[in-house]
Short mmCIF file of C-alpha atoms in Angstrom, two decimals:
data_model
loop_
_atom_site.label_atom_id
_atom_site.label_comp_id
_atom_site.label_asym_id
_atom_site.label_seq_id
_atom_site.Cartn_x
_atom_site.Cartn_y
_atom_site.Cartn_z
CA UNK A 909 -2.55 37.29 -31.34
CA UNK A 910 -6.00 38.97 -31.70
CA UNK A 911 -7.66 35.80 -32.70
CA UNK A 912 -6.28 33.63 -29.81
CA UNK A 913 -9.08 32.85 -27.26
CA UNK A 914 -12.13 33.54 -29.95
CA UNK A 915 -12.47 30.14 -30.57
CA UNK A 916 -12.12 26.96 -27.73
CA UNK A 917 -9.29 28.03 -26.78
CA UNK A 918 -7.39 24.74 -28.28
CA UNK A 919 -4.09 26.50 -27.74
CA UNK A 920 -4.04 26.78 -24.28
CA UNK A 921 -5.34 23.34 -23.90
CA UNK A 922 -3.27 21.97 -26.12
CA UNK A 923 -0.42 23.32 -24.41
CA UNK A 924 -2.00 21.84 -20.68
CA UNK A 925 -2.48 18.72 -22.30
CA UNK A 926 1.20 18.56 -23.25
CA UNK A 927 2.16 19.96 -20.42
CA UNK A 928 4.45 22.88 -22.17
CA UNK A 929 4.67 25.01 -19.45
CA UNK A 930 6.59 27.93 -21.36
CA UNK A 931 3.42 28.18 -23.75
CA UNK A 932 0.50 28.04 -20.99
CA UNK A 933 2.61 30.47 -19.46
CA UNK A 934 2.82 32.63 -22.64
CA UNK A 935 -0.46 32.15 -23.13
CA UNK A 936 -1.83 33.44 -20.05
CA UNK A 937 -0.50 36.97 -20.83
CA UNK A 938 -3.32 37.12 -22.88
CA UNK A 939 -6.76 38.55 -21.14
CA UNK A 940 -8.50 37.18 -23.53
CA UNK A 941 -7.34 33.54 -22.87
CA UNK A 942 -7.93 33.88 -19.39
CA UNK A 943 -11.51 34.44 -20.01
CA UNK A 944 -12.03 31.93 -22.27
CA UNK A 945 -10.46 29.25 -19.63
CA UNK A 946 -13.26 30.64 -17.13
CA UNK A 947 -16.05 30.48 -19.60
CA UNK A 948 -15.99 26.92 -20.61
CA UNK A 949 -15.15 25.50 -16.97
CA UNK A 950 -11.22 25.70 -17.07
CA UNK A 951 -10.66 22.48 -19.34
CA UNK A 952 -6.70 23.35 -19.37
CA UNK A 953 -7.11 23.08 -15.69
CA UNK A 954 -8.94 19.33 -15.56
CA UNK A 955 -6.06 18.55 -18.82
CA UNK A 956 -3.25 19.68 -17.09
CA UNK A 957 -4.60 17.77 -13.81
CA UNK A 958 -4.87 14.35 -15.25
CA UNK A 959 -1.55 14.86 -17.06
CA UNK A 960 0.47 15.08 -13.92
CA UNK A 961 1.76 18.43 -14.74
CA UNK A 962 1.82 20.09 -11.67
CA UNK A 963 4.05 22.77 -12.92
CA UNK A 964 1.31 24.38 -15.36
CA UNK A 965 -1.20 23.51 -12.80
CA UNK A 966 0.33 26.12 -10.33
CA UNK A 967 0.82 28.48 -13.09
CA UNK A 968 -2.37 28.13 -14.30
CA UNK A 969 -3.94 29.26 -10.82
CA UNK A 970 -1.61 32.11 -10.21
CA UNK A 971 -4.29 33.93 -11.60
CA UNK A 972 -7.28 35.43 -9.61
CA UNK A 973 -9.69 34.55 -12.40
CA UNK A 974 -8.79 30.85 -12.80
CA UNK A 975 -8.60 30.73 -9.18
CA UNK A 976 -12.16 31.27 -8.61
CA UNK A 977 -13.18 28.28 -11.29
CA UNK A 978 -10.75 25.73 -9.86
CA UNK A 979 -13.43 23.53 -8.39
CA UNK A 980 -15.45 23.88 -11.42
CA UNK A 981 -17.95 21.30 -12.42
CA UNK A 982 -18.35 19.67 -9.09
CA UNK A 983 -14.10 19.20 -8.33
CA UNK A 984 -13.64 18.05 -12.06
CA UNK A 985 -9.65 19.07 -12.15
CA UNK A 986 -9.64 17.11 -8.46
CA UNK A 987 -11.35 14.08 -9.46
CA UNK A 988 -9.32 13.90 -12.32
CA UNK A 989 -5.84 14.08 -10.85
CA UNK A 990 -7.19 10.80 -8.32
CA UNK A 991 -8.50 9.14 -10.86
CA UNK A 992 -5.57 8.74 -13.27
CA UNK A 993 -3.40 5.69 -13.81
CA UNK A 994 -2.36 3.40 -11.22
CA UNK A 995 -1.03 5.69 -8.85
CA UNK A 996 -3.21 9.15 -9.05
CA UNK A 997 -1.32 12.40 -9.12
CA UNK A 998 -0.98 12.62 -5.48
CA UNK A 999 1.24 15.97 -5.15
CA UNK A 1000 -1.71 17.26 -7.64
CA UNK A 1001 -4.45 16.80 -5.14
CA UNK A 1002 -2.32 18.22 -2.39
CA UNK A 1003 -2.16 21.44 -4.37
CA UNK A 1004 -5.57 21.86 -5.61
CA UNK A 1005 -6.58 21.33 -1.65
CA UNK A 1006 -5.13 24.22 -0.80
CA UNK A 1007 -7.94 26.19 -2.32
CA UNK A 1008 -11.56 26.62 0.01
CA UNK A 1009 -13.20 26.48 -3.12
CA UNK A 1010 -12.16 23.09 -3.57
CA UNK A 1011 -12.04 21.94 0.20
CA UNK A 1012 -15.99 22.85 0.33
CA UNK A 1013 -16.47 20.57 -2.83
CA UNK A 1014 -14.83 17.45 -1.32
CA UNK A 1015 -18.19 15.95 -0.29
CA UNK A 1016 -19.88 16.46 -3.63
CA UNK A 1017 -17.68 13.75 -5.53
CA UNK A 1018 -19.14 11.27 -3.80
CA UNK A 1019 -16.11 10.52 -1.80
CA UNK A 1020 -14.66 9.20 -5.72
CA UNK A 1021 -11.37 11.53 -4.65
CA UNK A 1022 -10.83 9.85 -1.25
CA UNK A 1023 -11.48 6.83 -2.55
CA UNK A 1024 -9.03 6.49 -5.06
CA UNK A 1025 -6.48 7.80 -2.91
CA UNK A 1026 -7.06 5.25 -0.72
CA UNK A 1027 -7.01 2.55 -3.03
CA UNK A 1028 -3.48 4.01 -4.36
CA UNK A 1029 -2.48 4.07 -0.46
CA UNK A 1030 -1.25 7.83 -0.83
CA UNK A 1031 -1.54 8.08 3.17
CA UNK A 1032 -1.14 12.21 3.58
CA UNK A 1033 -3.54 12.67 1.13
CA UNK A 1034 -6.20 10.58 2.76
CA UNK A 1035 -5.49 12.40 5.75
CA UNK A 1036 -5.87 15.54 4.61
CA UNK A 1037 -8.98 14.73 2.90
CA UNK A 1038 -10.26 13.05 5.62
CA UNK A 1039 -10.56 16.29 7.36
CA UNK A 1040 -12.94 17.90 4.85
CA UNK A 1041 -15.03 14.50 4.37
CA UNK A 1042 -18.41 13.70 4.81
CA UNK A 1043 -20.02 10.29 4.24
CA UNK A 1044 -23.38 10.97 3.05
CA UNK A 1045 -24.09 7.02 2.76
CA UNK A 1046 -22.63 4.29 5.04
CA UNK A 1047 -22.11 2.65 1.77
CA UNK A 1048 -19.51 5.60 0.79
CA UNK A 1049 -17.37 5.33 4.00
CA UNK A 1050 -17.63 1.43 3.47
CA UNK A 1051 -16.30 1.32 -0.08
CA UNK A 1052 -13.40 3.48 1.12
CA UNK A 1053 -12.15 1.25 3.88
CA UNK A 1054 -12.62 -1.75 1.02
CA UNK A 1055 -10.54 -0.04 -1.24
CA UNK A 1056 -7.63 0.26 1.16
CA UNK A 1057 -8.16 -3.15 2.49
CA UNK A 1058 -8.09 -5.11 -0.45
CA UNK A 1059 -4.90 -3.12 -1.93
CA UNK A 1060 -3.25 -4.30 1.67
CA UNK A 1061 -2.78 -0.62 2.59
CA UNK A 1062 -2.41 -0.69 6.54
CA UNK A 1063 -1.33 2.50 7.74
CA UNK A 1064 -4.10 4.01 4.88
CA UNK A 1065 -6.85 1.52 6.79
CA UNK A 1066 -5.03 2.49 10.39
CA UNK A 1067 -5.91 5.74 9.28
CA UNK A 1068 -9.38 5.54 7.85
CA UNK A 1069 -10.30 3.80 11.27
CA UNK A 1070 -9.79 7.15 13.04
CA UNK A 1071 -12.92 8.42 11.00
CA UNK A 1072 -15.89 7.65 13.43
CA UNK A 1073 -18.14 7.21 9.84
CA UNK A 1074 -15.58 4.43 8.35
CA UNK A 1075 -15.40 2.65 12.36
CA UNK A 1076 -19.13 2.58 13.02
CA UNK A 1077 -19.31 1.12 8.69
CA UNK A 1078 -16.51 -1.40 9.44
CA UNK A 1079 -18.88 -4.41 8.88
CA UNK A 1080 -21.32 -2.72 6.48
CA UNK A 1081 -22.81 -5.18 4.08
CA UNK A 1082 -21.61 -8.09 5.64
CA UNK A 1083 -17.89 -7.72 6.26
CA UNK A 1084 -17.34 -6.70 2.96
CA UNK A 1085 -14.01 -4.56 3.61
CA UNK A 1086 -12.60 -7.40 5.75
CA UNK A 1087 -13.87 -10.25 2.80
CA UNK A 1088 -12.03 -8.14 0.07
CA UNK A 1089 -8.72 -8.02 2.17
CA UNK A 1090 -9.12 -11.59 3.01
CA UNK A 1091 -9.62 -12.58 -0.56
CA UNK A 1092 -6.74 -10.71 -2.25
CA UNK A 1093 -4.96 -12.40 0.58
CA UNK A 1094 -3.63 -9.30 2.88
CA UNK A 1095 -3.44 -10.87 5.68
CA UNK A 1096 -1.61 -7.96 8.14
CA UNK A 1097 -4.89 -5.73 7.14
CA UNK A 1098 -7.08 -8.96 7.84
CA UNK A 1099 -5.26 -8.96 11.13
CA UNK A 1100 -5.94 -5.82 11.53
CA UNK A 1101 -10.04 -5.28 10.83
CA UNK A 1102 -10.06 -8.62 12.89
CA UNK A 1103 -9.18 -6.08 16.44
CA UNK A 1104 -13.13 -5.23 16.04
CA UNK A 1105 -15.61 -6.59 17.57
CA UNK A 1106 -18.15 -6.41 14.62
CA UNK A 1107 -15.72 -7.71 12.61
CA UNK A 1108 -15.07 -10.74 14.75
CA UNK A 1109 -19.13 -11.00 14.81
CA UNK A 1110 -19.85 -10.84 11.05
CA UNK A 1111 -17.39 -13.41 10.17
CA UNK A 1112 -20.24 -16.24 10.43
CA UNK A 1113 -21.89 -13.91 7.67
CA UNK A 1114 -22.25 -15.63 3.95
CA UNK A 1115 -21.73 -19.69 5.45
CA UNK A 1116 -17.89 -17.80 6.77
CA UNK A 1117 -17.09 -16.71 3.03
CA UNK A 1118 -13.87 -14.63 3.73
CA UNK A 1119 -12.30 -17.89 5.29
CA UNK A 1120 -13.67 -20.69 2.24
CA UNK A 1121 -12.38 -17.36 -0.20
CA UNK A 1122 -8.72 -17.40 1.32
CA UNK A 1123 -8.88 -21.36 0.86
CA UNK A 1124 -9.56 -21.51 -2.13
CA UNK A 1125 -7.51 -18.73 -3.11
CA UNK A 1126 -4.56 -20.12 -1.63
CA UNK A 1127 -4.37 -17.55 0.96
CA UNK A 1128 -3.05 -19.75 4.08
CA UNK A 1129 -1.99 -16.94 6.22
CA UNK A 1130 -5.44 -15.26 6.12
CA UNK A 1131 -7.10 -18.55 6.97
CA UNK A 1132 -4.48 -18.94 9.89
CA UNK A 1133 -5.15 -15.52 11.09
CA UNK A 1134 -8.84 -15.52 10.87
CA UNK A 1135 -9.08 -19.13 12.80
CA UNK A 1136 -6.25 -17.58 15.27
CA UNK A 1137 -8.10 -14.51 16.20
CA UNK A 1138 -11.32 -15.73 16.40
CA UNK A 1139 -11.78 -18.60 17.85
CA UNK A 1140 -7.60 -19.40 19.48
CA UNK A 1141 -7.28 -23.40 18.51
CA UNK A 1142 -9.03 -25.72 15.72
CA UNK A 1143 -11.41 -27.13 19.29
CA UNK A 1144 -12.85 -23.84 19.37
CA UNK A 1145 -13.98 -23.55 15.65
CA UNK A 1146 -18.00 -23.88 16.02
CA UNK A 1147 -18.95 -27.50 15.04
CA UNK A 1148 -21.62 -26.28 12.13
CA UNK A 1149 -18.55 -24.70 10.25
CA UNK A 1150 -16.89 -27.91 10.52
CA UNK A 1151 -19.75 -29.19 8.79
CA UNK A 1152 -19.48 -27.45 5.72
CA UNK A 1153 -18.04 -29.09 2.68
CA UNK A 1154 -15.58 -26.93 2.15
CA UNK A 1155 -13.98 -27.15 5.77
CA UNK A 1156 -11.15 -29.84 4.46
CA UNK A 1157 -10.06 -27.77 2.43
CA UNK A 1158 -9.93 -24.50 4.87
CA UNK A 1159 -7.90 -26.44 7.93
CA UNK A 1160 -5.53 -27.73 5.26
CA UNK A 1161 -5.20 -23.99 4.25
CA UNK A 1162 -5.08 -23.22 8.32
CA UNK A 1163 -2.00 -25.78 8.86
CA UNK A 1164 -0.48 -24.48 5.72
CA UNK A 1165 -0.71 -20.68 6.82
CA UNK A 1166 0.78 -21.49 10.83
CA UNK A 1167 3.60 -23.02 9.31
CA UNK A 1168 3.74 -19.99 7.11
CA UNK A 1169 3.43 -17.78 10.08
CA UNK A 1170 6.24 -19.60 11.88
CA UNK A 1171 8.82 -19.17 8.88
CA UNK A 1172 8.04 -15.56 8.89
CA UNK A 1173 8.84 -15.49 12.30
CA UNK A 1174 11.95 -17.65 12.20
CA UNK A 1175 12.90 -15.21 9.93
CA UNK A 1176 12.98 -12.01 10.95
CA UNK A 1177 14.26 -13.27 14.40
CA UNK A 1178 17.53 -14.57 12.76
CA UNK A 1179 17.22 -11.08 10.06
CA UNK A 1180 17.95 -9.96 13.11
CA UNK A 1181 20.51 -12.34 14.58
CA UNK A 1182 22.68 -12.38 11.47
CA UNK A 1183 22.78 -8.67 11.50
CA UNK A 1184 23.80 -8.48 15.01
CA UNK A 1185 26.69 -11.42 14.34
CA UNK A 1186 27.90 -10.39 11.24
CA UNK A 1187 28.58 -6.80 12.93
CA UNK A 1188 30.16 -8.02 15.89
CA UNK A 1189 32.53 -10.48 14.07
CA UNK A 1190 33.04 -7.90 11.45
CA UNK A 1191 34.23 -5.25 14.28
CA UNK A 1192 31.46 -2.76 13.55
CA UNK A 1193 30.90 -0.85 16.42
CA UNK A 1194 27.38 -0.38 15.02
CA UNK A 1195 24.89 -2.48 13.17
CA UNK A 1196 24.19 -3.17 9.61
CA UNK A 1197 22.85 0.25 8.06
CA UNK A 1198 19.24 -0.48 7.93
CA UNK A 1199 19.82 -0.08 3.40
CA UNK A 1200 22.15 -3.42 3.73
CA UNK A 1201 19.40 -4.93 6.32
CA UNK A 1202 16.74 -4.51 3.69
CA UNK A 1203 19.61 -6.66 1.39
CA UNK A 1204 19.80 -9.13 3.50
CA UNK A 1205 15.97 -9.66 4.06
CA UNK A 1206 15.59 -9.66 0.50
CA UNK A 1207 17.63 -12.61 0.79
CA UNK A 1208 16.04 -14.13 3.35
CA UNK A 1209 12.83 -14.07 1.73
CA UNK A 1210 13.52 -15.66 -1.60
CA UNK A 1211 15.21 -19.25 -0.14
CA UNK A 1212 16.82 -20.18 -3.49
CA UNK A 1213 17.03 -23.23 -4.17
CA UNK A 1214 21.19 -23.09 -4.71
CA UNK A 1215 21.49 -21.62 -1.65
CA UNK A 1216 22.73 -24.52 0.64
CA UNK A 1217 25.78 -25.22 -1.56
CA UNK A 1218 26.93 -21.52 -2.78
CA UNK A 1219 26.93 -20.60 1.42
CA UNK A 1220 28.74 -23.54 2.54
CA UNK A 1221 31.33 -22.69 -0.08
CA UNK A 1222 30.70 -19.13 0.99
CA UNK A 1223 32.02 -20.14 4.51
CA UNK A 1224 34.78 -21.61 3.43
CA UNK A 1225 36.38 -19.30 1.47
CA UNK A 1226 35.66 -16.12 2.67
CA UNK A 1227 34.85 -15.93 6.97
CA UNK A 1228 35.57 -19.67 7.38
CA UNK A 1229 39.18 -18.39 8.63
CA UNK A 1230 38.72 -15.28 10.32
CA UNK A 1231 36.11 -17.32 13.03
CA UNK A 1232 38.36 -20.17 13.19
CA UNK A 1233 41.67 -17.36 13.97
CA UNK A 1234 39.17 -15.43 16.62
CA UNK A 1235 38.64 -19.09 18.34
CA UNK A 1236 34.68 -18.66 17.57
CA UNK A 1237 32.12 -21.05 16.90
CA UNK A 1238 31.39 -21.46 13.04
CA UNK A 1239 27.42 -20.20 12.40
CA UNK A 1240 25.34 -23.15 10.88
CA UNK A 1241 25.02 -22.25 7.00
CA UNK A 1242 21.38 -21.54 7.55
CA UNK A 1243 21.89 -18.78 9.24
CA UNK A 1244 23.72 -17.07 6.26
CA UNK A 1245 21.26 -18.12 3.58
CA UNK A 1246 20.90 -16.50 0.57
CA UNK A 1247 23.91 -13.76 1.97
CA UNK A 1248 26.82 -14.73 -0.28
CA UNK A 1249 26.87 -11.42 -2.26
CA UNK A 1250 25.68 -9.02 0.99
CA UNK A 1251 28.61 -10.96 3.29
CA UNK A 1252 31.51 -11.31 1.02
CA UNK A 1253 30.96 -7.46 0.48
CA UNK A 1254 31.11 -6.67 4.06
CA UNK A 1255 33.89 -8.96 4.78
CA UNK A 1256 35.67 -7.21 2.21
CA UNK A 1257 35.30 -3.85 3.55
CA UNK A 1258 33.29 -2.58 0.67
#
């Protein structure tokens, strides 16, 4: 017991690392340990952050004296819990914000924090940080947008558009948040950057890059969107872009993504037609819980390629009779595609 803490305090750390909360709790009975945790620059604090182990990271700043260290080394136990995995430790960041000693250290990360939220699309957290953040370089607020954009994170963009610093940086080095969205192919964020001016402006920058990207890329709906919003019809595209050698291939790409655009459409217009039948010649007083409607889009979406025969069978065997007893027109199978499963469970009263 004496000897605990002389040395680098590998037990504590160990235990953080692991995330054994009975032992770092344990352990921080000992005066001695809490020292030693403030001395070197809390390292159980940055372990336990990029562990996930929110659980000794509250227990480890219960304490006054740890308290005072948390944004040690320039946010390290911050930067660390956004920077880990795929996903960040989101609920991690939250807590370690509730500290000023930590919420006047935001800025000197370099915006790394915010960034990676964004890029994760962890939406509270970006606003939250957002409130403490200051762009030092255009380049910072740019790379922040871009990060959200190109992960197709639109209420995380929405939001980053509220920051005067990211709106006035929108088109910082030519377009680039909008050309990474257009090129990983998010087209709703595309759509979205596209309701700015110096968007709209820049996207004659690079020979119209974004647009020959999404073409190649396979990206029809971007290419659709971009030609939509910015110049209406294909007589309106500027004859020098036309010029280009790539242009064949970006109007094939534009056909491709309005009939795209109109299937989507089609869609969720009978998502929403099927729901209303099905509950009204099912004898629900209310429509499909929206859990079911999520089902049924899922079903709508994937068009397999069995569907035509499994539905008409469907039909036949299962609400074929009821419509015909009610004196109701039959639905065309289309309508039901893909619903076998979702509809003979309803039908069924399950």
């Amino acid at each position: 017991k004496n000897n605990i803490g002389t040395g680098k305090n590998d037990e504590l750390i160990g235990a953080a690392c692991r995330g054994n909360f009975q032992i770092v709790k344990e352990l921080l009975g000992l005066t001695q340990v809490q020292q030693k945790e403030v001395d070197m620059g809390s390292p159980a604090l940055r372990c336990a952050a990029v562990g996930g182990h929110l659980e000794v990271v509250k227990e480890l700043l219960k304490y006054p004296v740890l308290q005072e260290n948390v944004a040690a080394n320039h946010n390290a136990a911050l930067r660390r819990a956004a920077s880990n995995g795929y996903t960040g430790y989101p609920d991690i960041v939250m807590e370690l914000l509730k500290y000023p000693a930590v919420v006047n250290n935001v800025a000197a990360d370099g915006n790394v924090t915010l960034m990676r939220m964004a890029m994760y699309g962890h939406l509270e957290v970006v606003r939250e940080l957002l409130k403490h953040t200051v762009f030092e370089r255009s380049s910072h607020a740019c790379w922040v947008l871009t990060r959200a954009a190109e992960n197709g994170h639109l209420e995380v963009v929405r939001e980053l558009l509220k920051c005067d610093a990211v709106k006035k940086n929108i088109a910082f080095d030519e377009n680039q948040p909008f050309r990474y969205a257009a090129k990983k192919g998010s087209h709703e964020v595309v759509k979205e950057l596209l309701k700015y001016p110096a968007v709209r402006e820049g996207v004659q920058a690079r020979n119209n890059y974004a647009l020959s990207k999404a073409a190649e890329m396979g990206h029809h709906m971007v290419c659709y969107v971009i030609a939509n919003k910015c110049w209406g019809n294909i007589q309106n595209v500027p004859q020098q872009l036309k010029e280009y050698n790539y242009w064949p291939k970006v109007l094939e790409s534009i056909h491709k993504g309005a009939i795209e655009c109109m299937n989507e459409a089609y869609r969720s217009y009978y998502l929403d037609k099927i729901c209303t039948d099905v509950a009204k010649r099912l004898g629900c007083e209310s429509a499909i819980p929206e859990q079911n409607q999520e089902m049924i889009a899922k079903y709508l979406f994937s068009d397999p390629k069995w569907v035509r025969e499994r539905v008409q069978d469907m039909e036949r065997r299962i609400i074929g009779k009821r419509l015909r007893e009610e004196g109701i027109e039959r639905i065309r199978p289309k309508l039901f595609q893909g619903l076998e499963d979702r509809l003979r469970s309803i039908s069924m009263g399950k």
